[in-house]
């Protein structure tokens, strides 16, 4: 008995031994690749294309960080994680950052010891049901069977929503989005619940998207964003300000098309100059090359370009900017100044 | 004159620890032990230090916090306001349920297949060979996923039962519904129920035991005991006089009458499932996840048990079968009276390890969303609290204790059936 427990402890200890190494930036540079945790497949956010290359809204953040740090947006090792495995992967040091539609919550920040570096998508939890069911509101789901990805905040929100509204439901816990969709489309559950963006992305992959409806209730706030481990603030700053650079670039009109021009000589907008490294020494302060932000923006474009390319209204996912518009357009996307 | 001299007085020198064969093996063992313990201490202290640096010292306080998630299959009362410990307990009971169901089914199927594989009937023998080879050589996870996929894709959704002209109907005189969310079967209900016993007050491991069930088991047990006494007396009469009195009708009455009387007294009736709202209500809901896991685990393990049974039977020399045949026993009785009782002695020890395998394999439950202890304690609780080390260690301890308990029970049984050697 003692032996087995001991051997287990040994394994876990082996895992933990690699964990607390502080300087993630040095590790990434020495390795030459960025280990980035993504989802196992959510259309538009992170999924491999026909050639096996990862692409999507969350993937673009990984690529921008790799471009800023290593100068090569393809120097990313993508690690697919499920809702259940993502945090263990991050805290054990298997991945350097997690960019996997993960909700920023109090307990994840404080109790699980992660640092959320920002929000790249303001989301909320919704429900999708087949139109044939005739349900128009989530409050009519009394007694329904609901598919849910286990290990997510949506699991807790769901329990709370049904408890507060004093209605019952039967949860069907599932590991990945793909399995959940399989059960949902076979009718093994009446409704599927996850972040509304995820529902829209999933609906786009259905045979007949028009036969399914997303219920009007948004039952939670789900600010999704990339995160890193506690304890390495320099690395957290790099990821945070890479994301901010993408957002600021959209605000200031820097796109993947004009970034080379703008960076070749100082423009008459000093903040653009500071961002692109033609003025001041922001790159040096953050511990990267002077043109780090230029490389990040050149990788996949600014925040708005990434949004339109992967999940915007012209894509099958078809998400409107809504809350995720720039603050100048009435949205919540806002970057602190580059000064 | 000869003098006997004492052999030279032996003095112990340090070098003898290595060069003297009497001490050398001991020295090596002690050194190895110290090295092993040092390694262990280094790893453990490394873990603790690292976790402290990460700001996550090893603590078990999270167990009393509110779990806030729901579990679909719960054998005991549970809601999302209960603690993580309670959720783990619910998961443990689910693990025990599928392990118990699986072990029983695997044994029955395994023994049957093992015997049939030796059948002189060519077709039956080959079919069993195909079964054994197919299940033995494909990972059990794939069988579990396959079973689930078949259940989900082939059975109708509850909505197919709705409407004036439904495309699916309930089976067995409208008492059982097969849907892709599980099988709904009638549940036993009592109008004059005796109530429940509440154990462990308000603690997280509290649970209720139905007094009706206890009464039922008690009465049935006593009846069977009485019936066996009657049979024993009949045997004594047979040995004394050579004529066995007819006892089967007495036995039948002794076993069934008190039980039926008890059920009538308690007002026993069946609660049938009925379609109401989104799902069937009433009756007992056996979820697809349970059925898929149970079927896959038992069929997979049964393939191994079949081989163990076959090996056990083949270990009994053919002389025994021939001798029994010469005494005039029919093949079925040869198998049940002569071969199997001896084969059991060979079968049981490897059977124990198959039971252990089945129990441990049940931790694959999450693949089909069955909420066993790996799904609750090692899944959602671990994920929501971020206590990986604590949860994994506890999980290991649980499986360890479970396995040791199964081993203990089976070893006890093995000691009873094994050949008494003098």
XYZ file of C-alpha atoms in Angstrom, chain B residues 131-404:
274
model
C -15.574 -13.417 -29.504
C -12.608 -13.940 -27.183
C -10.017 -12.813 -29.703
C -12.001 -9.750 -30.724
C -12.572 -8.473 -27.237
C -9.196 -9.407 -25.852
C -7.222 -7.669 -28.563
C -8.954 -4.310 -28.796
C -8.453 -1.697 -26.062
C -11.391 -1.498 -23.696
C -11.701 2.264 -24.201
C -12.683 1.666 -27.826
C -15.323 -0.837 -26.775
C -16.749 1.647 -24.303
C -16.906 4.418 -26.881
C -18.338 2.050 -29.476
C -21.042 0.816 -27.113
C -22.004 4.398 -26.308
C -22.048 5.417 -29.975
C -24.268 2.468 -30.862
C -26.696 3.268 -28.047
C -26.888 6.942 -28.984
C -27.154 6.498 -32.723
C -29.378 3.431 -32.953
C -32.018 4.078 -30.311
C -34.795 6.658 -30.744
C -34.843 9.975 -28.901
C -37.689 10.444 -26.382
C -39.390 12.768 -28.855
C -39.971 9.769 -31.130
C -42.430 8.441 -28.534
C -44.514 11.615 -28.656
C -47.606 12.369 -30.714
C -50.647 10.434 -31.875
C -48.685 8.259 -34.234
C -45.294 7.886 -32.589
C -42.465 6.284 -34.551
C -41.389 4.371 -31.433
C -43.347 2.658 -28.720
C -42.533 1.309 -25.299
C -41.713 -2.381 -25.137
C -42.858 -5.220 -22.848
C -46.474 -4.193 -22.334
C -45.650 -0.494 -22.198
C -43.364 -0.919 -19.203
C -39.878 -0.382 -20.643
C -38.676 2.467 -22.841
C -35.458 2.164 -24.804
C -34.255 5.644 -25.719
C -30.913 7.111 -26.709
C -30.743 8.677 -23.260
C -30.995 5.363 -21.518
C -33.425 2.632 -20.632
C -36.369 3.394 -18.397
C -37.612 0.376 -16.447
C -40.407 0.080 -13.864
C -39.365 0.777 -10.291
C -40.609 -1.047 -7.192
C -42.788 1.147 -4.984
C -44.425 0.482 -1.628
C -47.659 2.119 -0.527
C -47.096 1.125 3.111
C -43.365 1.691 3.148
C -41.391 1.149 6.360
C -39.305 4.241 5.613
C -35.550 4.632 5.631
C -32.763 4.479 8.160
C -30.639 7.597 8.102
C -26.992 6.799 8.682
C -24.241 9.218 9.713
C -26.553 12.134 10.584
C -25.656 15.246 8.622
C -22.079 14.369 7.673
C -21.015 14.346 4.019
C -21.064 10.537 3.932
C -24.621 10.257 5.233
C -26.900 7.905 3.353
C -30.269 6.257 3.678
C -31.015 2.577 3.587
C -34.526 1.504 2.720
C -36.085 -0.569 5.497
C -38.242 -2.236 2.856
C -35.134 -3.586 1.196
C -33.698 -4.795 4.503
C -36.974 -6.557 5.363
C -37.075 -8.139 1.899
C -33.507 -9.424 2.076
C -34.004 -10.649 5.631
C -37.170 -12.598 4.837
C -35.735 -14.055 1.654
C -32.536 -15.036 3.462
C -34.404 -16.759 6.256
C -36.612 -18.589 3.754
C -33.633 -19.868 1.812
C -31.984 -20.935 5.043
C -35.122 -22.875 6.017
C -35.323 -24.464 2.575
C -31.729 -25.643 2.864
C -32.469 -27.164 6.250
C -35.350 -29.081 4.702
C -33.085 -30.326 1.904
C -30.470 -31.400 4.451
C -33.064 -33.426 6.296
C -34.202 -35.010 3.062
C -30.589 -35.999 2.395
C -30.318 -37.542 5.861
C -33.480 -39.540 5.207
C -32.078 -40.600 1.838
C -28.844 -41.792 3.400
C -30.672 -43.718 6.089
C -33.405 -45.315 3.999
C -32.297 -44.927 0.399
C -35.513 -43.133 -0.488
C -35.456 -39.349 -0.892
C -38.673 -37.660 0.200
C -40.115 -35.198 -2.291
C -39.211 -31.726 -1.081
C -39.302 -29.362 -4.051
C -42.895 -28.214 -3.511
C -42.257 -27.604 0.199
C -39.085 -25.713 -0.656
C -40.845 -23.596 -3.237
C -43.549 -22.665 -0.744
C -41.025 -21.951 2.020
C -39.015 -19.655 -0.204
C -41.764 -17.758 -1.971
C -44.786 -17.563 0.351
C -43.207 -15.414 3.114
C -41.658 -13.100 0.538
C -44.912 -12.650 -1.333
C -46.728 -12.095 1.957
C -44.191 -9.423 2.903
C -44.521 -7.654 -0.460
C -48.293 -7.693 -0.152
C -48.103 -6.328 3.380
C -45.882 -3.465 2.205
C -48.242 -2.663 -0.653
C -45.787 -3.491 -3.409
C -46.508 -2.154 -6.873
C -44.512 -1.040 -9.884
C -44.058 2.571 -10.938
C -44.033 2.761 -14.722
C -42.098 5.342 -16.699
C -44.213 7.739 -18.726
C -43.288 10.424 -21.223
C -43.734 13.802 -19.596
C -42.160 16.993 -20.869
C -38.747 16.464 -22.406
C -38.111 13.049 -20.898
C -39.647 9.978 -19.408
C -40.550 10.457 -15.763
C -41.046 7.784 -13.136
C -39.485 4.351 -13.216
C -35.776 3.735 -12.905
C -33.567 5.483 -15.429
C -30.541 3.427 -16.454
C -28.450 5.957 -18.312
C -26.701 5.112 -21.538
C -23.393 5.940 -19.952
C -23.946 3.266 -17.300
C -25.160 0.680 -19.809
C -22.339 1.339 -22.267
C -19.682 1.216 -19.577
C -21.170 -1.843 -17.922
C -21.568 -3.772 -21.188
C -18.147 -2.889 -22.567
C -16.309 -3.569 -19.306
C -18.036 -6.888 -18.683
C -17.750 -8.187 -22.243
C -14.094 -7.181 -22.362
C -13.253 -8.763 -19.014
C -15.423 -11.798 -19.829
C -13.094 -12.589 -22.731
C -10.183 -12.859 -20.292
C -12.234 -14.806 -17.770
C -13.273 -17.222 -20.550
C -9.620 -17.982 -21.212
C -8.961 -18.487 -17.509
C -11.938 -20.840 -17.242
C -10.842 -22.753 -20.334
C -7.343 -23.074 -18.928
C -8.748 -24.255 -15.618
C -10.876 -26.918 -17.264
C -8.035 -28.118 -19.459
C -5.881 -28.452 -16.348
C -8.140 -31.246 -15.083
C -6.839 -34.514 -16.521
C -9.129 -36.264 -19.010
C -8.931 -39.306 -16.778
C -11.366 -37.556 -14.439
C -13.890 -37.009 -17.198
C -13.510 -40.548 -18.411
C -13.881 -41.963 -14.925
C -17.015 -39.920 -14.354
C -18.325 -41.067 -17.707
C -17.604 -44.662 -16.755
C -19.711 -44.139 -13.614
C -22.592 -43.215 -15.878
C -22.719 -39.447 -15.357
C -24.096 -37.403 -18.201
C -21.796 -34.752 -19.772
C -23.589 -31.844 -18.084
C -23.232 -33.437 -14.654
C -19.619 -34.370 -15.372
C -18.952 -30.697 -15.976
C -20.837 -29.395 -12.942
C -19.989 -32.144 -10.424
C -16.519 -33.287 -11.392
C -14.649 -30.874 -13.622
C -15.748 -27.375 -12.547
C -15.292 -27.865 -8.771
C -11.701 -28.935 -9.370
C -11.110 -26.331 -12.048
C -12.239 -23.581 -9.663
C -9.048 -24.041 -7.678
C -7.033 -23.115 -10.730
C -9.449 -20.437 -11.876
C -9.923 -18.293 -8.802
C -6.487 -16.715 -8.280
C -6.279 -15.254 -11.823
C -9.963 -14.369 -11.587
C -9.163 -12.028 -8.702
C -6.855 -10.004 -10.876
C -9.549 -9.762 -13.560
C -11.957 -8.291 -11.003
C -9.292 -5.799 -10.023
C -8.712 -4.933 -13.673
C -12.397 -4.355 -14.248
C -12.664 -2.097 -11.224
C -9.662 -0.054 -12.274
C -10.775 0.086 -15.911
C -14.032 1.614 -14.745
C -12.040 4.836 -14.361
C -12.378 5.207 -18.146
C -15.963 6.203 -17.380
C -15.432 9.836 -18.305
C -15.139 8.784 -21.947
C -18.903 8.334 -21.924
C -19.653 10.910 -19.251
C -20.364 8.425 -16.470
C -19.788 10.226 -13.211
C -17.612 7.796 -11.280
C -15.091 8.890 -8.685
C -12.570 9.754 -11.380
C -15.209 11.971 -12.958
C -16.168 13.773 -9.757
C -13.131 13.862 -7.461
C -10.525 13.434 -10.198
C -12.430 15.473 -12.772
C -14.710 18.321 -11.888
C -13.577 18.815 -8.293
C -9.918 18.772 -9.321
C -10.632 21.208 -12.125
C -12.712 23.653 -10.115
C -10.435 23.725 -7.078
C -7.084 23.338 -8.826
C -5.916 20.785 -6.228
C -4.332 18.323 -8.631
C -1.904 16.630 -6.244
C -4.381 16.210 -3.421
C -7.114 14.859 -5.683
C -4.840 12.444 -7.528
C -3.344 11.101 -4.293
C -6.787 10.585 -2.797
C -8.006 8.948 -5.958
C -5.104 6.523 -5.855
C -5.826 5.761 -2.251
C -9.475 5.055 -3.039
C -8.663 2.634 -5.856
C -5.992 1.005 -3.733
C -8.361 0.391 -0.831
C -11.043 -0.826 -3.222
C -8.677 -3.279 -4.898
C -7.337 -4.552 -1.593
